[in-house]
Amino acid sequence: MELQGKHIVLGVTGGVAAYKAAALLRLLTGAGAGVQVVMTEAATRFVTPVTFQALSGRPVFVDQWDPRMANNMAHIDLSREADAILVAPASANFLARVAQGLADDLLTTLVLARECPLLVAPAMNRQMWENPATRRNMALLQEDGVSCLGPASGVQACGEQGEGRMLEPEAILESLAAFFTPKCLAGRRVLMTAGPTFEAIDPVRGITNLSSGRMGYAIARAAARAGARVTLVSGPVSLALPLGVERIPVRSALEMHGEVLARAGEADVFIGVAAVADYRVEQVAAQKLKKEAGGPPEIRLVPNPDILAEVAALPRPPFCVGFAAESENLEEYAQRKRQRKGIPLLVGNLIQDGFGGEDNRVILFDDRGSHPLPAASKDLLARQLIAHVAQLLEKD
Ligand code: PMT
């Protein structure tokens, strides 16, 4: 789990978005974090502490003079255990108070007395967010090292449209996980492929495969979290784009080939996760093939270019990572594929483990031999692969 062992103080301030803090709390605990909720008085007008108490399994603190703390030092004790304080939603009033160093309730006192990082997810009406006073306060906070998550723009609770909405809980979780990830690929440009390709037969039919894109998208997310600039050339999948990743959507292997080759010269790392069709239809029918045409149609196939092999053969190639999905003899076939394509690292998986699903089992093959990783979620394997790539890059 991505936040396993982390202790987070979740600050909730007064705003309509306080109801989304309950969903955020669930995501944080689901990701393995221990969460202590601290609310401002105003926040309790929107959601009761009981909700957060039930979801976190811990008492919720609001009052600086709470008698439950034997030493009356809630502001010190609650923050000392924390790896980070995350305030979501953070109101304009809260940002102003923290920017000025005020400590006039438990949450602001806790923030002033902290030794850990502070992240805020602002949420307010668009004019409050655009007000020069709020901008000044936010700039001051950022100068002081506070991380600002969002805000997003869209329709607001007041019915107006603009910037000031709190980021969705999933995006806040993603930003927090990225915050804790070591930046082992900082400054590196990673170009990737993911998903299947679709080779048209006629306007409605085609040849494709069962790749869901999950493995590739997990790697893109892990690389972005590790500080890389990630461009993902993606076949047709229905997955949400990981935060901070640029997606170039393509359909066929030829389109994927064109988009990758146009960018490969600038990449430091190329990772080919896509299940690319080895062949395409020579003559795509302009009209739908008709049954009445007499007998089954004859479809002639011609080979597609090998994208990975072409990138690896460039005069100054990026560090290339290939994938191999095999139904048997994984070690033998994968090693052979790595040599044939001339790449330093290849990730082998069995098709029954890799295609579809949330989990996978992979073996990494490089110059030093083979390194099997225990079966795990694609997210965890992606993080391990990125750490391995970063190590190899350092030695390169
Ligand atoms: O998307 P998921 O459902 O999560 O599944 C993940 C996966 C099983 C698709 C993935 O883990 C995987 O194994 N991807 C490679 C699939 C494959 O069979 O590749 P291949 O053996 O055909 O090709 C080997 C390598 O060459 C791959 O890096 C591939 O991207 C690349 N290739 C292949 C053919 C081609 N024309 N151009 C290429 O670049």
PDB file of C-alpha atoms in Angstrom, residues 15 28 55 97 108 121 129 134 142 146 148 184 188 211 216 222 236 244 261 272 276 317:
ATOM      1  CA  GLY A  15     -16.242  24.917   3.675  1.00  0.00           C
ATOM      2  CA  LEU A  28      -5.944   7.605   3.057  1.00  0.00           C
ATOM      3  CA  LEU A  55     -14.062   6.554   9.595  1.00  0.00           C
ATOM      4  CA  ARG A  97      -4.188  32.779   9.442  1.00  0.00           C
ATOM      5  CA  THR A 108      -3.425  26.644  13.371  1.00  0.00           C
ATOM      6  CA  ALA A 121      -5.820  21.752  -0.708  1.00  0.00           C
ATOM      7  CA  TRP A 129      -9.314  32.514  -4.610  1.00  0.00           C
ATOM      8  CA  THR A 134      -5.535  35.224  -0.920  1.00  0.00           C
ATOM      9  CA  GLN A 142       4.677  28.553  -0.732  1.00  0.00           C
ATOM     10  CA  VAL A 146       4.021  24.738   2.116  1.00  0.00           C
ATOM     11  CA  CYS A 148      -0.363  23.650  -2.510  1.00  0.00           C
ATOM     12  CA  CYS A 184      14.956   8.950  -8.278  1.00  0.00           C
ATOM     13  CA  ARG A 188      14.595  12.468 -16.684  1.00  0.00           C
ATOM     14  CA  SER A 211      -4.118  -5.704 -22.939  1.00  0.00           C
ATOM     15  CA  GLY A 216       1.732   0.566 -18.523  1.00  0.00           C
ATOM     16  CA  ALA A 222       5.303   5.485 -10.768  1.00  0.00           C
ATOM     17  CA  PRO A 236      -7.192   2.381 -26.918  1.00  0.00           C
ATOM     18  CA  GLY A 244       1.250  14.763 -14.404  1.00  0.00           C
ATOM     19  CA  LEU A 261       9.876   7.697 -33.226  1.00  0.00           C
ATOM     20  CA  GLY A 272       7.626  -0.435 -24.317  1.00  0.00           C
ATOM     21  CA  VAL A 276       1.752  -4.155 -30.261  1.00  0.00           C
ATOM     22  CA  PRO A 317      19.187   5.521 -28.029  1.00  0.00           C
TER      23      PRO A 317
END
